[in-house]
Coordinates of C-alpha atoms in Angstrom, one line a residue:
M23 CA 119.9 18.1 136.4
A24 CA 122.8 20.6 136.5
N25 CA 121.0 23.7 138.5
T26 CA 122.2 26.6 135.7
V27 CA 119.9 28.8 137.0
Q28 CA 119.7 30.4 140.8
L29 CA 116.2 32.1 142.4
D30 CA 117.1 34.3 146.1
I31 CA 114.6 36.1 146.7
Q32 CA 115.5 38.7 149.1
G33 CA 112.5 40.2 150.9
P34 CA 110.3 41.6 148.5
I35 CA 113.0 41.4 145.6
A36 CA 113.3 38.8 143.2
H37 CA 117.0 37.8 141.8
V38 CA 117.1 35.4 138.7
R39 CA 120.3 34.8 137.7
L40 CA 121.3 32.2 134.8
H41 CA 124.4 30.0 135.6
R42 CA 126.3 28.1 133.7
P43 CA 130.1 29.4 134.3
G44 CA 132.2 28.6 131.7
K45 CA 129.3 28.1 129.2
L46 CA 128.8 32.0 129.0
N47 CA 125.2 31.3 130.5
S48 CA 124.4 29.7 127.5
L49 CA 120.8 27.9 127.4
T50 CA 120.4 24.5 127.6
L51 CA 116.5 22.4 127.4
D52 CA 117.2 21.9 132.3
T53 CA 117.3 26.0 131.3
L54 CA 114.7 27.3 129.9
D55 CA 112.8 24.8 132.5
Q56 CA 114.2 26.0 135.3
L57 CA 113.6 29.5 134.2
I58 CA 109.9 28.2 133.7
A59 CA 109.8 27.1 137.4
A60 CA 111.4 30.4 138.9
A61 CA 108.5 32.4 137.6
Q62 CA 106.0 29.8 139.0
Q63 CA 107.7 30.1 142.5
I64 CA 107.9 33.8 142.4
K65 CA 104.6 34.5 140.7
K66 CA 102.7 32.1 144.0
N67 CA 105.1 34.4 146.5
R68 CA 102.6 37.0 146.6
N69 CA 105.1 39.5 148.6
I70 CA 107.8 39.8 145.5
R71 CA 107.2 42.9 144.3
V72 CA 110.0 43.2 141.3
V73 CA 112.3 40.4 139.6
I74 CA 116.2 41.6 138.6
L75 CA 116.8 39.3 135.7
S76 CA 120.6 38.3 135.3
G77 CA 123.8 36.2 134.5
S78 CA 126.6 35.8 136.6
D79 CA 130.4 36.0 135.4
G80 CA 129.9 39.3 133.8
N81 CA 127.8 37.6 131.7
F82 CA 123.8 37.8 130.6
S83 CA 123.8 35.0 128.0
A84 CA 125.2 33.7 124.6
G85 CA 121.9 31.9 123.4
L86 CA 121.2 28.0 122.7
D87 CA 123.5 25.7 124.0
F88 CA 123.3 23.9 120.2
A89 CA 125.1 21.3 121.2
S90 CA 123.4 20.6 124.5
A91 CA 120.2 20.6 122.7
L92 CA 120.7 18.2 119.8
K93 CA 122.3 15.6 122.1
R94 CA 118.4 14.3 122.8
P95 CA 116.7 14.8 119.7
S96 CA 112.8 13.5 121.5
R97 CA 113.3 15.7 124.2
L98 CA 114.2 19.2 121.7
A99 CA 111.3 17.6 119.4
R100 CA 108.8 18.1 122.5
A101 CA 110.4 21.5 123.4
F102 CA 109.5 22.5 119.7
A103 CA 105.6 21.3 120.4
S104 CA 103.1 24.3 121.2
R105 CA 101.1 23.4 124.8
P106 CA 97.9 25.1 123.5
W107 CA 96.6 25.9 126.9
R108 CA 99.6 28.6 126.8
G109 CA 100.8 29.5 123.5
T110 CA 103.6 28.8 123.9
N111 CA 106.5 25.9 123.8
Q112 CA 108.8 25.7 125.8
F113 CA 111.5 28.1 124.0
Q114 CA 109.2 30.6 123.8
E115 CA 107.6 30.0 127.7
G116 CA 110.9 30.4 128.9
P117 CA 111.8 34.3 128.0
W118 CA 107.6 34.5 128.2
C119 CA 107.3 33.5 131.6
F120 CA 108.5 36.6 133.3
R121 CA 106.1 38.7 131.3
R122 CA 102.8 36.9 132.6
L123 CA 104.1 37.7 135.7
P124 CA 102.0 40.5 137.5
V125 CA 105.5 42.2 139.1
P126 CA 108.3 44.3 136.4
V127 CA 111.1 41.9 135.7
I128 CA 114.6 44.6 135.1
A129 CA 116.9 42.5 132.6
V130 CA 120.4 43.3 133.7
V131 CA 122.5 43.2 131.0
E132 CA 126.7 42.6 130.8
G133 CA 129.0 41.3 128.6
Y134 CA 127.4 39.0 126.1
C135 CA 123.8 39.5 125.2
F136 CA 123.0 37.1 121.9
G137 CA 120.8 34.9 120.0
G138 CA 118.2 33.5 122.6
G139 CA 119.5 36.2 125.6
V140 CA 117.9 39.0 123.6
Q141 CA 115.2 37.4 123.6
I142 CA 114.5 36.5 128.0
A143 CA 115.7 40.4 127.8
A144 CA 113.3 41.7 125.6
A145 CA 110.6 39.7 127.0
A146 CA 111.6 42.1 130.3
D147 CA 110.0 44.7 131.4
F148 CA 112.8 46.7 131.1
R149 CA 116.2 46.0 130.6
I150 CA 119.3 47.8 131.5
T151 CA 122.5 47.1 129.9
A152 CA 126.1 48.1 130.5
P153 CA 127.7 50.4 127.7
D154 CA 129.6 47.9 126.3
A155 CA 128.4 44.6 126.6
Q156 CA 127.0 42.8 122.8
W157 CA 123.9 42.8 121.9
S158 CA 123.2 40.7 118.6
V159 CA 120.3 38.7 117.4
L160 CA 122.8 35.7 116.0
E161 CA 119.7 33.7 114.8
S162 CA 120.8 34.6 110.8
K163 CA 124.1 33.1 111.9
W164 CA 123.1 29.7 111.9
G165 CA 120.3 30.0 108.6
L166 CA 117.6 30.9 111.6
I167 CA 114.7 33.1 112.7
P168 CA 113.9 33.8 116.4
D169 CA 111.7 31.8 117.7
M170 CA 111.3 32.5 121.4
T171 CA 109.3 35.1 121.5
G172 CA 111.7 37.9 120.5
I173 CA 109.9 38.8 117.0
Y174 CA 106.6 40.0 119.5
A175 CA 109.1 41.7 121.7
M176 CA 110.8 43.3 119.0
K177 CA 108.3 44.6 117.6
Q178 CA 107.5 46.4 120.9
L179 CA 110.7 48.1 121.5
V180 CA 112.2 48.9 118.2
G181 CA 110.9 49.8 114.7
M182 CA 110.3 47.0 112.0
D183 CA 113.0 48.5 110.2
V184 CA 115.7 48.6 112.6
A185 CA 113.7 45.0 114.0
K186 CA 114.1 43.6 110.3
K187 CA 118.1 44.9 110.2
L188 CA 119.2 43.2 113.5
T189 CA 117.3 39.7 112.6
M190 CA 118.8 39.6 109.0
T191 CA 122.3 40.6 109.8
G192 CA 123.1 39.1 113.5
E193 CA 125.2 42.3 113.4
I194 CA 126.8 43.1 117.1
I195 CA 125.9 46.4 118.8
T196 CA 127.0 47.8 122.4
G197 CA 124.8 48.4 125.1
Q198 CA 124.7 52.3 124.4
E199 CA 123.5 51.5 120.6
A200 CA 121.0 48.9 122.6
A201 CA 120.1 51.8 123.9
N202 CA 119.8 54.4 121.6
I203 CA 117.5 52.2 119.1
G204 CA 115.4 51.1 122.5
L205 CA 115.9 47.3 122.4
A206 CA 117.8 48.5 126.2
T207 CA 115.4 51.1 127.9
T208 CA 119.1 52.4 129.0
A209 CA 122.9 52.1 129.5
T210 CA 124.5 52.9 132.7
A211 CA 128.1 51.7 134.2
D212 CA 126.8 50.1 136.6
P213 CA 123.4 48.8 135.8
M214 CA 122.8 46.2 138.6
A215 CA 123.5 49.2 141.0
A216 CA 120.8 51.0 138.3
A217 CA 118.4 48.1 138.3
Q218 CA 118.7 48.2 142.4
E219 CA 117.3 51.5 142.3
L220 CA 114.5 51.6 139.8
A221 CA 113.6 48.3 142.4
E222 CA 113.5 50.0 145.0
A223 CA 111.8 52.7 143.7
I224 CA 108.7 50.2 142.7
I225 CA 108.5 49.0 145.7
T226 CA 107.5 52.6 147.5
R227 CA 104.1 51.9 145.5
S228 CA 101.3 49.4 146.2
P229 CA 102.1 46.5 144.2
D230 CA 98.4 45.5 143.0
S231 CA 98.3 49.2 141.2
T232 CA 101.8 48.0 140.0
A233 CA 100.6 44.4 138.9
Y234 CA 97.1 46.5 136.8
A235 CA 99.9 49.3 135.1
K236 CA 101.8 45.6 133.9
R237 CA 98.8 43.8 133.1
I238 CA 97.1 46.8 131.2
F239 CA 99.6 47.5 128.8
E240 CA 100.6 44.4 128.4
E241 CA 96.0 43.9 127.6
T242 CA 95.5 46.9 125.4
W243 CA 98.8 47.7 123.6
T244 CA 97.7 47.0 120.1
S245 CA 94.2 47.7 120.9
G246 CA 91.8 50.7 120.5
P247 CA 90.5 53.5 122.6
R248 CA 87.4 51.8 123.2
T249 CA 88.9 48.6 124.0
T250 CA 91.8 50.3 126.5
F251 CA 88.9 52.5 127.9
F252 CA 87.4 49.7 129.4
K253 CA 90.1 48.1 131.3
E254 CA 90.8 51.2 132.1
R255 CA 87.8 50.8 134.5
L256 CA 87.8 47.8 135.5
R257 CA 91.2 47.8 136.6
Q258 CA 90.6 51.3 138.7
A259 CA 87.0 50.0 139.7
R260 CA 88.9 47.2 142.0
L261 CA 91.8 49.4 143.3
L262 CA 89.2 51.9 144.2
I263 CA 88.2 49.8 147.0
A264 CA 91.7 47.5 147.6
E265 CA 93.4 48.1 151.0
N266 CA 97.0 48.6 149.6
T267 CA 95.3 51.9 147.5
K268 CA 94.5 53.2 151.2
I269 CA 98.1 52.4 151.8
A270 CA 99.5 53.8 149.7
Q271 CA 96.8 57.0 149.9
Q272 CA 97.8 57.1 153.3
A273 CA 101.7 57.7 152.5
A274 CA 101.4 59.8 150.0
R275 CA 100.1 62.2 152.5
S276 CA 101.9 62.0 155.0
M277 CA 104.9 62.1 152.1
S278 CA 106.4 58.7 153.5
G279 CA 105.8 56.8 150.0
S280 CA 108.7 59.3 148.2
Q281 CA 111.3 57.8 150.5
G282 CA 113.1 54.6 149.0
D283 CA 114.8 53.4 152.2
A284 CA 112.9 50.3 154.3
S285 CA 112.6 52.1 157.3
S286 CA 110.6 54.4 155.9
R287 CA 108.5 52.5 153.1
P288 CA 105.0 51.6 153.2
R289 CA 103.9 48.7 155.0
F290 CA 101.3 47.4 152.1
R291 CA 99.2 44.2 152.0
D292 CA 100.9 41.2 150.1
R293 CA 99.6 41.4 146.4
T294 CA 95.9 40.6 145.7
V295 CA 96.7 40.3 142.0
R296 CA 97.3 37.0 140.6

């Protein structure tokens, strides 16, 4: 099995790269398996605080490699079947495994971001794109709909009319346009540098409060106030007695928490939130 996903752990930051040179990082079933395996490895490593998700050779991903997927119909059928314990099939878990992580995930989008590539990016917590990147919910070209969690993710990012238009037409938009409509978080000339800067800012904060911030938004985004308030109290009660909260407060009092360089960064304990 070819290695089409690279995992590079650099201290508290994990870099996950889609890597199919010459194939525009198009997705195979093996790629999806490897994305899931990388996410599982990251989750087990309590020292990892941020994930930066990108593609090699100047592209994010051109989407599913249909020719590769159709070579083994029996495996394709198994990949399409839902796993009841997760509520996803293999195609859906490939992107959504990153939303499940208790650490923020930053997608860096350059070049092509089509079809399944859009859905992987949409499953990240932040999407930083090059202005001239090309985005397309391309499934309609093949008579299909997004089925790799893209429908759910787009509901959180753009209005229904925009989501319908992107899905029904498969039009190609620029990274700048993606940022303008909310599909991307921001557009910048050097998205990797911007992602690194964001990651450095995040790791100056308690890994436990960051994990709970991600979780509570995921748990309550469509909930009413009573459920949301309950979750707020529940998570805050645990944070109030957490060792990392004490470290964050001490750093805030000494003002060292505002510095992003490694030498002055607060020395937090490993993340306790699973």
